[in-house]
Structures are given as C-alpha cells and as structure tokens.
Amino acid sequence: NFPHVEHSPFRTQSCLYTATPDHDYVIGTVPGLSRVVLAGGGSGHAFKMGPAIGDCCAALALGEPVPLSIDRFSVERDALRREYREEMTTRH
C-alpha cells in the first residue's frame, strides 16, 4: 500500500516499446527519494548498454559516484517534464 501514489492510471498503453519522448534512457534517482533508483526507457537498444547502465545504477544505489556522466538521462530533464505537463493538462 502506497498512500501517496495515485491508484488510478492517468495513461495506459499496450505497446511494450518503452521509449522516452527524446529517445534517451532514464537513469537516476527519484527526486526527493535518493534511495530509489530508476532505469528504463531504453527498449530493445538498452540491452547492449546493460553493463554500463547496471554499473551506474549500482553506484547510485550504494551512494557512490557514478562511473559515467548520466546528466542527460535525468528523470528531471526538459523532455520528460514537458511530456508530464502535457499529460496533466489533457487529464484534467
């Protein structure tokens, strides 16, 4: 039970191709929850980057410096913020 999580989905999609609007991965921690690590949005092409993504996620989970620059993969980047704002506008 997660009381702060909205229980009704605001978007559903049957396609399993998990791409972000800018076609970059999502790698980083959840804003405000540094112990929760997100990694996704890579669909099939993330497979070849699995070791590097795994190393970065492990470092984040352990509170260590990441071995690569992951700034462009932030969950707070403009492309994802824009998509979220658009979803919220059409939802309400």
PDB file of C-alpha atoms in Angstrom:
ATOM      1  CA  ASN A   1       0.000   0.000   0.000  1.00  0.00           C
ATOM      2  CA  PHE A   2       1.464   3.325  -1.116  1.00  0.00           C
ATOM      3  CA  PRO A   3      -0.718   6.154   0.193  1.00  0.00           C
ATOM      4  CA  HIS A   4       0.951   8.929  -1.849  1.00  0.00           C
ATOM      5  CA  VAL A   5       0.711   7.039  -5.125  1.00  0.00           C
ATOM      6  CA  GLU A   6      -2.292   7.727  -7.293  1.00  0.00           C
ATOM      7  CA  HIS A   7      -4.124   4.451  -7.726  1.00  0.00           C
ATOM      8  CA  SER A   8      -5.887   5.266 -10.985  1.00  0.00           C
ATOM      9  CA  PRO A   9      -3.613   5.235 -14.034  1.00  0.00           C
ATOM     10  CA  PHE A  10      -3.503   8.526 -15.886  1.00  0.00           C
ATOM     11  CA  ARG A  11      -2.247   6.848 -19.017  1.00  0.00           C
ATOM     12  CA  THR A  12      -2.235   3.311 -20.309  1.00  0.00           C
ATOM     13  CA  GLN A  13      -0.510   1.921 -23.343  1.00  0.00           C
ATOM     14  CA  SER A  14      -0.437  -1.579 -24.749  1.00  0.00           C
ATOM     15  CA  CYS A  15       2.775  -1.186 -26.735  1.00  0.00           C
ATOM     16  CA  LEU A  16       5.791  -2.552 -24.876  1.00  0.00           C
ATOM     17  CA  TYR A  17       8.304  -0.377 -26.729  1.00  0.00           C
ATOM     18  CA  THR A  18       9.480   1.740 -23.820  1.00  0.00           C
ATOM     19  CA  ALA A  19      10.935   4.872 -25.362  1.00  0.00           C
ATOM     20  CA  THR A  20      11.031   8.309 -23.805  1.00  0.00           C
ATOM     21  CA  PRO A  21       9.941  11.354 -25.847  1.00  0.00           C
ATOM     22  CA  ASP A  22      13.587  12.211 -26.600  1.00  0.00           C
ATOM     23  CA  HIS A  23      14.573   8.523 -27.050  1.00  0.00           C
ATOM     24  CA  ASP A  24      17.143   8.646 -24.250  1.00  0.00           C
ATOM     25  CA  TYR A  25      17.233   6.385 -21.225  1.00  0.00           C
ATOM     26  CA  VAL A  26      16.024   7.298 -17.769  1.00  0.00           C
ATOM     27  CA  ILE A  27      18.782   6.669 -15.247  1.00  0.00           C
ATOM     28  CA  GLY A  28      18.868   8.316 -11.854  1.00  0.00           C
ATOM     29  CA  THR A  29      17.219   8.589  -8.505  1.00  0.00           C
ATOM     30  CA  VAL A  30      13.655   9.637  -7.835  1.00  0.00           C
ATOM     31  CA  PRO A  31      13.578  13.334  -6.865  1.00  0.00           C
ATOM     32  CA  GLY A  32      13.291  13.500  -3.104  1.00  0.00           C
ATOM     33  CA  LEU A  33      13.912   9.757  -2.710  1.00  0.00           C
ATOM     34  CA  SER A  34      17.632   9.232  -3.178  1.00  0.00           C
ATOM     35  CA  ARG A  35      17.376   5.546  -2.248  1.00  0.00           C
ATOM     36  CA  VAL A  36      15.048   4.765  -5.168  1.00  0.00           C
ATOM     37  CA  VAL A  37      16.849   4.270  -8.492  1.00  0.00           C
ATOM     38  CA  LEU A  38      15.102   4.439 -11.858  1.00  0.00           C
ATOM     39  CA  ALA A  39      16.403   2.842 -15.043  1.00  0.00           C
ATOM     40  CA  GLY A  40      14.283   2.494 -18.145  1.00  0.00           C
ATOM     41  CA  GLY A  41      13.146   3.928 -21.427  1.00  0.00           C
ATOM     42  CA  GLY A  42      15.706   2.021 -23.439  1.00  0.00           C
ATOM     43  CA  SER A  43      13.508  -0.636 -25.012  1.00  0.00           C
ATOM     44  CA  GLY A  44      15.500  -3.062 -27.154  1.00  0.00           C
ATOM     45  CA  HIS A  45      18.559  -0.881 -27.661  1.00  0.00           C
ATOM     46  CA  ALA A  46      19.294  -0.706 -23.925  1.00  0.00           C
ATOM     47  CA  PHE A  47      20.338  -4.346 -23.952  1.00  0.00           C
ATOM     48  CA  LYS A  48      23.756  -3.557 -25.425  1.00  0.00           C
ATOM     49  CA  MET A  49      24.295  -0.878 -22.767  1.00  0.00           C
ATOM     50  CA  GLY A  50      23.218  -3.155 -19.906  1.00  0.00           C
ATOM     51  CA  PRO A  51      26.622  -3.405 -18.208  1.00  0.00           C
ATOM     52  CA  ALA A  52      27.146   0.383 -18.197  1.00  0.00           C
ATOM     53  CA  ILE A  53      23.570   1.059 -17.074  1.00  0.00           C
ATOM     54  CA  GLY A  54      23.946  -1.573 -14.352  1.00  0.00           C
ATOM     55  CA  ASP A  55      27.217  -0.059 -13.119  1.00  0.00           C
ATOM     56  CA  CYS A  56      25.620   3.378 -12.906  1.00  0.00           C
ATOM     57  CA  CYS A  57      22.522   2.069 -11.108  1.00  0.00           C
ATOM     58  CA  ALA A  58      24.615   0.063  -8.657  1.00  0.00           C
ATOM     59  CA  ALA A  59      26.704   3.136  -7.840  1.00  0.00           C
ATOM     60  CA  LEU A  60      23.556   5.228  -7.322  1.00  0.00           C
ATOM     61  CA  ALA A  61      22.014   2.554  -5.085  1.00  0.00           C
ATOM     62  CA  LEU A  62      25.178   2.387  -2.994  1.00  0.00           C
ATOM     63  CA  GLY A  63      25.518   6.171  -2.759  1.00  0.00           C
ATOM     64  CA  GLU A  64      28.788   6.108  -4.694  1.00  0.00           C
ATOM     65  CA  PRO A  65      29.898   8.319  -7.600  1.00  0.00           C
ATOM     66  CA  VAL A  66      28.657   7.022 -10.952  1.00  0.00           C
ATOM     67  CA  PRO A  67      31.386   5.881 -13.363  1.00  0.00           C
ATOM     68  CA  LEU A  68      29.879   7.815 -16.305  1.00  0.00           C
ATOM     69  CA  SER A  69      28.097  11.106 -16.805  1.00  0.00           C
ATOM     70  CA  ILE A  70      24.364  10.420 -16.602  1.00  0.00           C
ATOM     71  CA  ASP A  71      23.074  14.004 -16.538  1.00  0.00           C
ATOM     72  CA  ARG A  72      21.383  13.677 -19.942  1.00  0.00           C
ATOM     73  CA  PHE A  73      19.385  10.688 -18.618  1.00  0.00           C
ATOM     74  CA  SER A  74      17.892  12.533 -15.633  1.00  0.00           C
ATOM     75  CA  VAL A  75      14.231  11.956 -14.834  1.00  0.00           C
ATOM     76  CA  GLU A  76      14.013  15.741 -14.384  1.00  0.00           C
ATOM     77  CA  ARG A  77      15.174  16.670 -17.891  1.00  0.00           C
ATOM     78  CA  ASP A  78      13.087  19.019 -20.007  1.00  0.00           C
ATOM     79  CA  ALA A  79      11.762  16.398 -22.457  1.00  0.00           C
ATOM     80  CA  LEU A  80      10.229  14.361 -19.640  1.00  0.00           C
ATOM     81  CA  ARG A  81       8.915  17.390 -17.773  1.00  0.00           C
ATOM     82  CA  ARG A  82       7.242  18.621 -20.960  1.00  0.00           C
ATOM     83  CA  GLU A  83       5.594  15.206 -21.545  1.00  0.00           C
ATOM     84  CA  TYR A  84       4.345  15.111 -17.946  1.00  0.00           C
ATOM     85  CA  ARG A  85       2.926  18.650 -18.165  1.00  0.00           C
ATOM     86  CA  GLU A  86       1.122  17.745 -21.396  1.00  0.00           C
ATOM     87  CA  GLU A  87      -0.317  14.596 -19.794  1.00  0.00           C
ATOM     88  CA  MET A  88      -1.542  16.526 -16.779  1.00  0.00           C
ATOM     89  CA  THR A  89      -3.127  19.202 -18.986  1.00  0.00           C
ATOM     90  CA  THR A  90      -5.099  16.701 -21.049  1.00  0.00           C
ATOM     91  CA  ARG A  91      -6.029  14.667 -17.991  1.00  0.00           C
ATOM     92  CA  HIS A  92      -7.772  17.440 -16.082  1.00  0.00           C
TER      93      HIS A  92
END
